[in-house]
XYZ file of C-alpha atoms in Angstrom:
685
model
C -22.435 -7.486 7.976
C -21.454 -11.134 7.655
C -18.504 -12.561 9.533
C -16.446 -15.503 8.369
C -13.721 -17.250 10.324
C -10.449 -18.743 9.179
C -7.675 -19.524 11.643
C -4.014 -19.642 10.679
C -1.592 -21.551 12.860
C 2.081 -22.369 13.185
C 1.892 -25.963 14.426
C -1.222 -27.982 14.496
C -3.394 -30.880 15.254
C -5.924 -30.669 12.438
C -4.339 -28.472 9.769
C -4.192 -29.117 6.025
C -2.285 -27.024 3.482
C -3.410 -26.905 -0.144
C -0.916 -26.461 -2.968
C -1.828 -22.783 -3.140
C -0.904 -22.202 0.492
C -4.464 -21.981 1.820
C -5.196 -23.264 5.303
C -8.331 -25.346 5.151
C -8.671 -26.523 8.758
C -8.072 -25.204 12.273
C -7.122 -26.299 15.740
C -9.820 -28.508 17.217
C -9.640 -26.551 20.468
C -9.819 -23.157 18.754
C -12.954 -23.461 16.627
C -15.211 -20.607 17.739
C -18.790 -21.308 18.698
C -20.068 -18.985 15.990
C -17.702 -20.017 13.198
C -19.244 -19.491 9.762
C -18.572 -21.153 6.452
C -15.524 -19.769 4.663
C -16.933 -20.694 1.248
C -19.598 -18.015 1.302
C -20.243 -14.902 -0.757
C -22.326 -11.911 0.186
C -24.067 -9.299 -1.898
C -21.514 -6.640 -1.009
C -21.897 -4.117 -3.840
C -19.136 -2.547 -5.896
C -19.069 1.190 -5.132
C -16.426 2.395 -7.567
C -14.992 5.891 -7.219
C -13.324 7.997 -9.856
C -9.615 7.263 -10.174
C -7.342 9.201 -7.845
C -5.996 12.466 -9.218
C -2.203 12.191 -9.236
C 0.054 13.696 -11.894
C 2.363 10.950 -13.084
C 5.967 11.458 -12.014
C 8.163 10.601 -15.041
C 11.022 9.550 -12.748
C 9.063 7.053 -10.658
C 7.670 3.669 -11.630
C 4.100 3.423 -12.923
C 3.090 1.150 -10.074
C 2.556 1.206 -6.327
C 6.183 2.297 -6.223
C 6.548 3.154 -2.525
C 4.814 2.204 0.703
C 2.360 5.092 0.284
C 1.659 3.980 -3.325
C 2.763 7.170 -5.121
C 4.832 10.304 -4.662
C 1.722 12.216 -3.486
C 1.646 9.747 -0.534
C -2.080 9.134 -1.042
C -2.189 5.629 0.502
C -4.850 4.845 -2.078
C -4.788 2.592 -5.104
C -6.782 2.366 -8.318
C -6.216 -1.399 -8.321
C -9.008 -3.846 -7.557
C -8.991 -5.467 -4.109
C -11.069 -8.377 -2.741
C -14.827 -7.739 -2.526
C -16.130 -10.783 -0.648
C -16.532 -13.219 -3.523
C -15.946 -16.516 -1.721
C -13.025 -14.859 0.040
C -10.211 -16.871 1.582
C -6.930 -16.192 3.331
C -3.740 -17.705 1.964
C -0.307 -17.538 3.521
C 3.362 -17.452 2.627
C 5.733 -18.597 5.370
C 8.992 -16.825 6.165
C 12.034 -19.041 6.768
C 14.927 -16.621 6.116
C 14.072 -13.075 7.190
C 13.559 -12.210 10.873
C 10.099 -10.839 9.987
C 7.333 -11.603 7.533
C 7.902 -9.365 4.511
C 7.026 -5.821 5.646
C 7.104 -2.454 3.824
C 6.270 -3.993 0.451
C 6.176 -1.979 -2.760
C 6.142 -3.041 -6.407
C 7.973 -2.461 -9.677
C 6.229 -2.162 -13.041
C 6.620 -5.890 -13.687
C 4.575 -6.649 -10.584
C 7.580 -7.852 -8.576
C 7.286 -7.360 -4.825
C 10.217 -5.431 -3.332
C 10.684 -6.142 0.366
C 13.224 -5.595 3.175
C 15.627 -8.538 3.383
C 18.633 -9.183 5.627
C 19.266 -5.472 6.096
C 18.857 -4.766 2.392
C 16.192 -5.188 -0.282
C 15.007 -8.183 -2.268
C 12.527 -9.125 -4.939
C 10.639 -12.089 -3.543
C 7.830 -14.415 -4.525
C 5.413 -13.529 -1.736
C 2.751 -15.918 -3.033
C 4.814 -19.100 -2.671
C 4.023 -21.460 0.213
C 7.417 -20.465 1.589
C 8.449 -16.949 0.588
C 11.166 -17.279 -2.049
C 13.966 -14.814 -2.779
C 14.419 -14.232 -6.510
C 17.154 -11.629 -6.185
C 18.528 -9.326 -3.518
C 21.098 -6.850 -2.306
C 22.278 -7.365 1.269
C 24.883 -4.897 2.618
C 26.371 -7.621 4.798
C 26.620 -10.150 1.969
C 27.353 -7.896 -0.996
C 28.868 -4.648 0.255
C 30.984 -5.276 3.333
C 28.191 -4.659 5.824
C 28.129 -1.962 8.459
C 24.845 -0.396 7.396
C 21.218 -1.149 6.552
C 18.871 0.101 3.855
C 15.981 2.199 5.154
C 13.250 0.346 3.299
C 10.340 2.525 4.466
C 11.531 5.436 2.329
C 12.965 3.496 -0.604
C 11.120 3.474 -3.933
C 11.211 2.240 -7.539
C 12.246 4.658 -10.294
C 11.115 4.842 -13.922
C 13.741 2.290 -15.003
C 12.765 -0.172 -12.252
C 15.873 0.667 -10.241
C 15.547 0.732 -6.475
C 16.429 4.065 -4.865
C 17.382 3.634 -1.221
C 18.538 5.762 1.715
C 20.866 3.904 4.082
C 21.630 4.021 7.784
C 25.177 5.213 7.018
C 23.826 8.291 5.195
C 24.301 7.147 1.610
C 21.828 6.996 -1.252
C 22.039 3.871 -3.396
C 20.496 2.992 -6.732
C 20.205 -0.728 -7.379
C 19.530 -2.362 -10.724
C 17.254 -5.276 -9.835
C 16.084 -6.546 -13.243
C 17.412 -6.815 -16.776
C 15.810 -5.032 -19.711
C 13.261 -7.850 -20.138
C 12.184 -7.726 -16.521
C 14.076 -10.816 -15.384
C 15.191 -10.535 -11.776
C 18.951 -10.364 -11.200
C 20.073 -12.838 -8.499
C 22.355 -10.142 -7.079
C 21.286 -6.558 -7.622
C 23.854 -4.300 -9.229
C 24.771 -1.139 -7.343
C 24.856 1.548 -10.037
C 25.015 4.639 -7.812
C 26.347 5.276 -4.304
C 26.513 8.826 -2.908
C 27.514 9.767 0.625
C 24.825 12.395 1.166
C 25.794 13.432 4.662
C 29.439 14.037 3.822
C 28.517 15.985 0.695
C 26.003 18.080 2.635
C 28.460 18.770 5.462
C 31.096 19.914 2.996
C 28.556 22.199 1.370
C 27.389 23.658 4.709
C 30.797 23.780 6.305
C 29.456 22.243 9.518
C 28.645 18.866 11.042
C 25.151 17.398 10.752
C 23.903 15.771 13.965
C 20.968 14.044 12.260
C 21.117 11.067 9.912
C 19.649 10.711 6.455
C 15.981 9.726 6.657
C 14.068 9.939 3.372
C 14.395 10.623 -0.357
C 12.146 11.284 -3.363
C 12.494 12.334 -7.006
C 10.867 15.581 -8.051
C 9.288 15.854 -11.495
C 12.592 16.925 -13.048
C 14.436 13.922 -11.653
C 16.323 15.756 -8.901
C 16.735 13.544 -5.845
C 15.555 15.372 -2.712
C 16.666 14.226 0.730
C 15.967 15.105 4.356
C 17.729 14.268 7.595
C 15.993 13.397 10.839
C 14.191 10.462 12.395
C 11.529 10.046 15.030
C 11.492 12.210 18.152
C 13.469 15.192 16.908
C 13.379 17.330 20.069
C 13.875 21.032 19.225
C 15.548 21.768 22.551
C 18.349 19.302 21.781
C 19.472 21.602 18.954
C 20.512 18.821 16.578
C 21.665 20.198 13.245
C 19.690 18.948 10.260
C 19.368 19.732 6.573
C 17.357 19.143 3.427
C 18.571 19.318 -0.134
C 18.856 17.596 -3.473
C 21.255 15.973 -5.926
C 20.852 17.327 -9.442
C 19.481 15.111 -12.193
C 22.427 15.954 -14.408
C 24.803 14.572 -11.783
C 22.748 11.400 -11.365
C 22.737 10.811 -15.123
C 26.483 11.391 -15.291
C 27.138 8.857 -12.538
C 24.866 6.324 -14.226
C 26.890 6.862 -17.424
C 30.087 6.035 -15.557
C 31.421 9.575 -15.469
C 33.348 11.177 -12.617
C 31.659 14.229 -11.137
C 32.394 16.862 -8.527
C 29.661 16.493 -5.912
C 30.236 20.013 -4.645
C 28.700 21.225 -7.915
C 25.828 18.738 -7.814
C 24.564 18.718 -4.214
C 22.504 21.640 -2.933
C 21.689 22.007 0.756
C 19.250 24.031 2.860
C 20.294 24.397 6.503
C 17.538 23.806 9.022
C 17.293 25.619 12.328
C 19.109 23.580 15.023
C 16.553 21.244 16.586
C 14.497 21.003 13.403
C 14.354 17.826 11.357
C 12.123 15.608 9.238
C 10.322 12.788 11.024
C 8.732 11.076 8.033
C 8.813 10.883 4.246
C 8.907 13.508 1.511
C 6.246 14.053 -1.141
C 6.548 15.584 -4.587
C 4.334 17.122 -7.244
C 4.864 19.279 -10.305
C 5.160 22.223 -7.908
C 8.238 20.810 -6.174
C 9.209 18.776 -3.110
C 7.124 19.079 0.050
C 9.055 18.407 3.249
C 7.439 18.351 6.669
C 9.712 18.771 9.682
C 8.873 18.688 13.367
C 8.056 22.418 13.279
C 7.457 23.533 9.667
C 6.091 22.485 6.302
C 8.065 23.598 3.216
C 7.727 23.653 -0.529
C 11.121 23.606 -2.243
C 12.043 23.849 -5.897
C 15.331 23.097 -7.626
C 16.776 26.008 -9.588
C 20.519 25.416 -9.714
C 20.182 25.917 -6.009
C 17.343 25.642 -3.520
C 14.338 27.891 -3.933
C 12.219 27.901 -0.782
C 8.816 28.751 -2.239
C 7.116 28.871 1.145
C 7.487 27.882 4.781
C 4.498 27.345 7.069
C 4.929 26.766 10.783
C 2.556 24.564 12.776
C 2.085 23.838 16.489
C 2.871 20.734 18.534
C 2.671 19.830 22.201
C 5.683 17.579 21.670
C 6.264 13.896 22.305
C 3.257 12.194 23.898
C 3.834 9.404 26.407
C 1.650 7.095 28.450
C 1.005 8.342 31.972
C 1.001 6.458 35.228
C -2.171 4.418 35.507
C -2.820 4.364 31.740
C -3.782 1.099 30.085
C -1.093 1.814 27.497
C 2.671 1.718 28.121
C 4.000 3.168 24.865
C 3.473 6.484 23.205
C 3.881 8.320 19.928
C 6.722 8.291 17.406
C 7.065 11.913 16.396
C 7.685 15.116 18.316
C 5.788 17.031 15.657
C 3.402 15.708 13.021
C 3.496 11.945 12.630
C 2.516 12.153 8.962
C 4.400 12.139 5.748
C 2.709 15.044 3.937
C 0.030 13.942 1.476
C -0.784 15.970 -1.619
C -3.459 16.849 -4.091
C -2.821 19.064 -7.099
C -3.900 22.075 -5.025
C -3.402 21.162 -1.351
C -0.904 19.786 1.146
C -2.562 17.700 3.870
C -1.110 16.711 7.250
C -1.934 16.651 10.950
C -0.292 18.677 13.692
C 0.407 17.280 17.158
C -1.708 19.402 19.456
C -4.450 18.485 21.931
C -6.713 17.918 20.101
C -4.885 16.976 16.919
C -5.833 19.102 13.910
C -5.946 18.292 10.231
C -4.432 21.073 8.119
C -4.900 21.854 4.441
C -2.307 24.228 2.967
C -2.452 25.891 -0.408
C 0.123 24.221 -2.641
C 1.140 27.481 -4.301
C 1.400 29.738 -1.259
C 1.532 27.570 1.877
C -1.408 29.478 3.322
C -3.590 27.440 5.687
C -6.848 27.093 3.773
C -8.738 25.006 6.331
C -8.163 23.252 9.646
C -10.258 21.063 11.927
C -9.813 18.946 15.083
C -9.864 15.210 14.353
C -10.566 12.123 16.483
C -11.711 14.461 19.268
C -14.761 12.470 20.387
C -12.768 10.165 22.697
C -12.780 10.349 26.518
C -10.568 13.151 27.846
C -7.888 10.794 29.163
C -7.394 9.088 25.785
C -4.470 10.567 23.880
C -4.342 10.954 20.099
C -1.260 10.704 17.938
C -1.610 10.337 14.158
C 1.573 8.522 13.131
C 0.574 6.882 9.848
C 0.140 9.072 6.810
C -3.486 9.791 6.120
C -5.393 8.403 3.168
C -6.000 11.381 0.884
C -8.446 10.984 -2.001
C -9.183 13.817 -4.429
C -12.362 13.077 -6.389
C -11.518 15.709 -8.999
C -14.769 17.583 -8.323
C -13.771 19.834 -5.469
C -13.762 17.392 -2.547
C -10.683 15.931 -0.886
C -11.418 13.111 1.554
C -8.882 12.404 4.291
C -8.961 9.365 6.574
C -6.859 9.730 9.729
C -6.135 7.062 12.307
C -5.029 7.217 15.939
C -1.801 5.340 16.651
C -1.054 6.337 20.236
C 0.517 3.626 22.371
C 2.407 1.659 19.735
C 5.607 3.734 19.906
C 8.477 2.763 22.172
C 8.996 4.930 25.232
C 12.749 4.465 24.683
C 12.569 6.819 21.696
C 12.706 9.696 24.148
C 16.153 8.787 25.440
C 19.055 11.077 24.557
C 21.043 8.276 22.905
C 18.169 6.942 20.821
C 18.867 6.823 17.087
C 15.337 6.840 15.777
C 16.478 6.883 12.154
C 17.024 3.118 12.621
C 13.577 1.770 11.849
C 13.661 -1.670 13.434
C 10.818 -3.182 15.447
C 12.939 -3.357 18.579
C 13.905 0.285 18.230
C 10.600 2.019 17.542
C 7.728 -0.143 18.842
C 6.389 -0.673 22.343
C 7.157 -4.243 23.413
C 3.880 -4.582 25.311
C 1.886 -3.645 22.227
C 3.776 -6.223 20.168
C 3.004 -8.880 22.776
C -0.487 -7.926 23.875
C -2.009 -6.388 20.772
C -4.369 -3.510 20.163
C -5.559 -3.306 23.758
C -2.320 -1.345 24.210
C -3.152 1.391 21.686
C -5.801 4.094 21.637
C -8.758 3.948 19.221
C -10.038 6.365 16.619
C -10.534 6.548 12.830
C -12.178 9.512 11.118
C -13.001 10.705 7.618
C -12.893 14.455 7.038
C -13.775 16.077 3.704
C -12.126 19.308 2.586
C -14.596 20.958 0.233
C -13.844 23.769 -2.175
C -16.396 26.593 -1.996
C -16.790 30.000 -3.584
C -15.107 31.460 -0.508
C -12.215 29.001 -0.238
C -12.329 25.660 1.575
C -14.290 24.200 4.452
C -13.762 20.964 6.384
C -16.533 18.613 7.425
C -16.460 15.391 9.439
C -18.200 12.648 7.453
C -17.868 9.806 9.966
C -15.817 8.875 13.004
C -15.175 5.464 14.569
C -14.154 5.461 18.236
C -14.381 1.653 18.472
C -11.529 0.759 16.098
C -7.870 0.536 17.128
C -5.807 0.294 13.974
C -2.092 0.532 13.223
C -2.013 -1.051 9.771
C -1.976 2.002 7.469
C -5.477 1.691 6.045
C -5.747 1.556 2.253
C -8.469 2.841 -0.085
C -9.308 1.113 -3.368
C -11.017 3.475 -5.795
C -11.985 0.455 -7.919
C -14.131 -1.039 -5.162
C -15.000 1.985 -3.024
C -13.872 0.402 0.234
C -11.221 1.075 2.870
C -9.199 -1.964 3.913
C -7.572 -2.628 7.254
C -6.341 -5.228 9.703
C -7.511 -4.860 13.288
C -8.116 -6.779 16.486
C -11.605 -7.383 17.843
C -11.345 -6.204 21.440
C -14.072 -8.568 22.658
C -12.688 -11.773 21.142
C -9.004 -10.736 20.748
C -9.375 -11.948 17.167
C -7.124 -10.381 14.549
C -9.065 -9.849 11.355
C -9.166 -8.283 7.934
C -11.858 -5.622 7.685
C -13.504 -3.515 5.011
C -15.062 -0.142 5.778
C -17.593 1.536 3.541
C -15.894 4.697 2.287
C -19.195 6.576 2.330
C -20.403 5.637 5.814
C -17.397 4.249 7.692
C -19.398 1.156 8.642
C -17.671 -2.221 8.816
C -19.137 -4.251 5.948
C -16.784 -7.243 5.987
C -14.586 -9.041 8.478
C -12.555 -12.197 8.095
C -10.979 -13.673 11.176
C -7.351 -14.752 11.313
C -6.435 -15.786 14.871
C -6.643 -14.721 18.488
C -2.967 -15.506 19.112
C -0.973 -12.378 20.105
C 1.677 -12.936 17.434
C -0.775 -12.201 14.633
C -0.231 -8.520 15.399
C 0.388 -6.772 12.088
C 3.459 -4.978 13.546
C 2.206 -1.491 12.518
C 2.949 -2.258 8.885
C 0.792 -1.205 5.955
C -1.565 -3.204 3.780
C -0.212 -3.882 0.283
C -2.129 -4.368 -2.942
C 0.147 -4.985 -5.921
C -1.402 -5.117 -9.373
C -3.118 -8.512 -9.457
C -6.483 -7.108 -8.429
C -7.002 -10.042 -6.108
C -4.625 -9.853 -3.163
C -4.415 -7.725 -0.047
C -1.188 -8.541 1.785
C -0.621 -8.191 5.523
C 2.496 -9.341 7.431
C 2.215 -10.767 10.938
C 4.556 -11.330 13.845
C 4.271 -15.090 13.394
C 6.447 -14.930 10.249
C 3.407 -15.366 8.061
C 2.528 -13.036 5.214
C -1.232 -13.226 4.773
C -3.076 -12.447 1.577
C -6.820 -11.994 1.363
C -8.150 -13.201 -2.010
C -11.464 -13.730 -3.777
C -12.146 -17.078 -5.423
C -13.780 -15.313 -8.341
C -12.998 -18.069 -10.840
C -13.798 -21.784 -10.921
C -14.202 -24.678 -13.367
C -17.901 -25.659 -13.478
C -17.141 -28.950 -15.279
C -14.505 -29.874 -12.693
C -15.608 -28.386 -9.350
C -13.086 -30.523 -7.467
C -10.229 -28.552 -9.018
C -9.223 -25.145 -7.706
C -7.823 -22.525 -10.052
C -4.567 -20.992 -8.791
C -5.662 -17.580 -7.493
C -2.138 -16.224 -7.871
C -2.639 -16.601 -11.629
C -6.052 -14.954 -11.597
C -6.092 -11.170 -12.010
C -8.782 -8.480 -12.087
C -7.948 -5.035 -13.360
C -9.733 -1.851 -14.320
C -9.832 -1.477 -18.110
C -10.404 2.134 -19.088
C -12.969 3.031 -21.707
C -10.248 4.530 -23.896
C -8.164 1.366 -23.725
C -11.222 -0.801 -24.333
C -12.088 1.094 -27.507
C -8.490 1.368 -28.708
C -8.064 -2.389 -28.452
C -11.220 -3.145 -30.426
C -14.094 -3.176 -27.933
C -17.418 -1.601 -28.869
C -19.961 0.002 -26.576
C -19.269 0.660 -22.906
C -16.820 -1.395 -20.892
C -18.712 -3.207 -18.128
C -17.043 -4.644 -15.055
C -13.358 -5.498 -14.756
C -10.896 -7.217 -17.040
C -10.487 -10.825 -15.842
C -7.211 -12.570 -16.695
C -6.967 -16.224 -15.674
C -4.493 -19.053 -16.284
C -5.704 -22.639 -15.957
C -3.199 -25.491 -15.961
C -3.602 -29.126 -17.078
C -6.697 -28.379 -19.137
C -8.828 -30.580 -21.329
C -9.040 -29.684 -25.059
C -12.161 -27.636 -24.361
C -12.436 -26.045 -20.927
C -15.206 -23.880 -19.528
C -14.073 -21.189 -17.114
C -16.618 -19.488 -14.854
C -15.856 -15.882 -13.874
C -17.781 -14.524 -10.895
C -18.601 -10.834 -11.325
C -20.251 -8.079 -9.296
C -21.228 -4.567 -10.210
C -22.678 -5.265 -13.662
C -26.134 -4.155 -14.726
C -28.332 -3.708 -17.773
C -30.146 -5.944 -20.216
C -28.536 -9.337 -20.811
C -29.230 -9.107 -24.522
C -27.115 -5.963 -24.852
C -23.986 -7.558 -23.367
C -21.072 -8.831 -25.406
C -18.006 -10.662 -24.150
C -14.653 -9.522 -25.499
C -11.402 -11.412 -25.063
C -7.839 -10.545 -25.969
C -6.030 -12.407 -28.718
C -2.266 -12.898 -28.992
C -1.903 -9.792 -31.193
C -3.129 -7.596 -28.337
C -6.530 -6.881 -29.813
C -9.945 -7.413 -28.259
C -12.280 -9.639 -30.264
C -15.907 -10.417 -29.629
C -16.440 -13.941 -28.332
C -19.025 -15.877 -30.394
C -22.328 -16.278 -28.566
C -22.096 -20.086 -28.604
C -18.900 -19.941 -26.513
C -20.225 -17.980 -23.559
C -23.260 -17.087 -21.480
C -24.116 -15.262 -18.265
C -26.107 -16.819 -15.421
C -26.914 -16.501 -11.749
C -25.210 -18.718 -9.190
C -28.333 -20.890 -9.253
C -27.896 -21.453 -12.978
C -30.750 -19.221 -14.117
C -30.412 -16.965 -17.160
C -31.524 -13.434 -16.210
C -33.020 -10.947 -18.633
C -31.989 -7.933 -16.548
C -28.884 -7.632 -14.408
C -28.675 -5.917 -11.029
C -25.328 -4.504 -9.863
C -25.732 -5.887 -6.327
C -26.066 -9.529 -7.438
C -23.214 -11.949 -8.113
C -23.266 -13.363 -11.643
C -21.201 -15.914 -13.481
C -19.823 -15.595 -17.005
C -19.161 -19.069 -18.434
C -16.565 -19.001 -21.215
C -15.492 -22.100 -23.159
C -11.943 -21.938 -24.521
C -10.040 -24.434 -26.671
C -6.368 -25.068 -25.956
C -4.042 -23.313 -28.461
C -6.965 -21.806 -30.372
C -8.509 -18.333 -30.478
C -8.570 -16.475 -27.135
C -5.913 -18.742 -25.580
C -2.980 -16.457 -24.814
C -0.684 -19.264 -23.631
C 1.484 -21.272 -26.012
C 2.009 -24.105 -23.525
C 0.200 -27.369 -24.201
C -2.617 -28.186 -21.774
C -2.598 -24.665 -20.372
C -4.883 -21.800 -21.271
C -4.781 -18.137 -20.422
C -7.753 -15.907 -21.073
C -8.253 -12.176 -20.603
C -11.903 -11.205 -20.979
C -14.181 -8.264 -20.273
C -17.837 -7.472 -20.839
C -19.038 -4.684 -23.090
C -22.520 -3.175 -23.092
C -23.811 -2.179 -26.486
């Protein structure tokens, strides 16, 4: 494992900012004794996995449309993420919001949707200073008095934002026009008071607030009430239910409707409530409360397909003499349920914590196993972030669970706590925010659920008792690595990390800073669709993005290509062939824009994970008509970093494809003068 160091700072003695927002120098008094070169690449191999198995929801955006990426809540992405090709950290500074952009998700145009001034905004999170392109703020645009619950908002199939609010409404916001242009002020196209409608339907008062929403595969909008720390003995009345698709369509068409005919409600046992998000599949909506897991279906009413109870020891708190001061978030499971086509996966809240796999059709517990149980006896475990769940399509479901104990505020246990308000001050332990991961318990484990002739069995693949992580780890199937943001307990250094999915070993770290404020605030990692950015917010109002410098100009090495205009994406074999490619697609599709070019410009694309005979390779590039055309041999070649021309390629070596493009000629996708845009991929004949 190679370590590289890059420090980010707020004010500085020796700090230089490039036009792309990259910090190129550090405090003179903070340079570590073992600092390594940042401009370094390793031979970290590409270990691609099969794409995740998720049935596409026709009512949700075809993108990483919520904070868990999809309505299965897999916390995995098929997008490319950095793979240590001259990696660097760039930063966007926050000057308006009280926090660096957290809880980011994306629409189909690639716009980043983020919490903003109590509402939601589309923002340029790559700019030196984060820029707001359009927004909806309750205080500014709707009279105030409430906030949007961004953690459980999502993007629908028409790029509208669907949002639960703190005053128990569901909003739909039109954020872009039909061409994808961002509206400066989002248009509120739907506003339903869920709690009032549900209370009228039940004929009783609900003590819990609206928490989360999701569309099922028929477009019905399911909702659940609750929050964190739903204590059963307090007997708070909660509910789940849905708004019919027909009613939603009528409202969007400007029609008046009778909500009593459109809202369907299932009354929960007093003291029962949801503590996290909802998931959905073709089988229905899966809702996990503090005591039960349910599968519901909409059938002009609520059809409870199954109900499976699970055990919990209740809210876990730090004890006198503990090194931690906080605790857990949930009374029951801390997970949003995660799905495969056949299973529902979540953890309970016992001692030890167990991973459960339920049959999607029946709710029967198919397998269960203790997780993160190799810690000392006095170390508590609370899994509060949804697990990564990856179905390889061949009978194995891999689940990565992470201990979170210590980061939750002890105040959540108070009678007057409204844990449906998801603010940092309300739900996080102040000592953890100030002192970092020394205040939380360690533990990360991968468990595989394997289908056998007799059912399912669970098997621990690897367990790390040395990592304390709160950042909602992410898996990239394109690279085969798990990505996180942790703190080195020996150096106090916050750092990006990559774990090998197969072994759990740390294969990459990149240092950020040892200042306490670089805590990631228990927020997830975010990928987007560029294939070259892994975003992480920090408490110092800086949104970090880890990027690979996989492109450069060999004729002009002094010039740096804008990495925010350099994308890498998986091109499927079917798409490759349909667009005109021949043979087998090799490597990723590289799309790069270069500004202020000379008439003929050579672009060098650094690539890993390609193998075979050099003579059998062809380079294909898109033309303006959307077709792939073979690039003439005189316009491109492949070489090693040393400039040698190999006869045989090895997939663990970094190569360079040099491609010469003429401005406004074939293969230039940009009509602007002195600017070229290329989109090229290798094919193996």
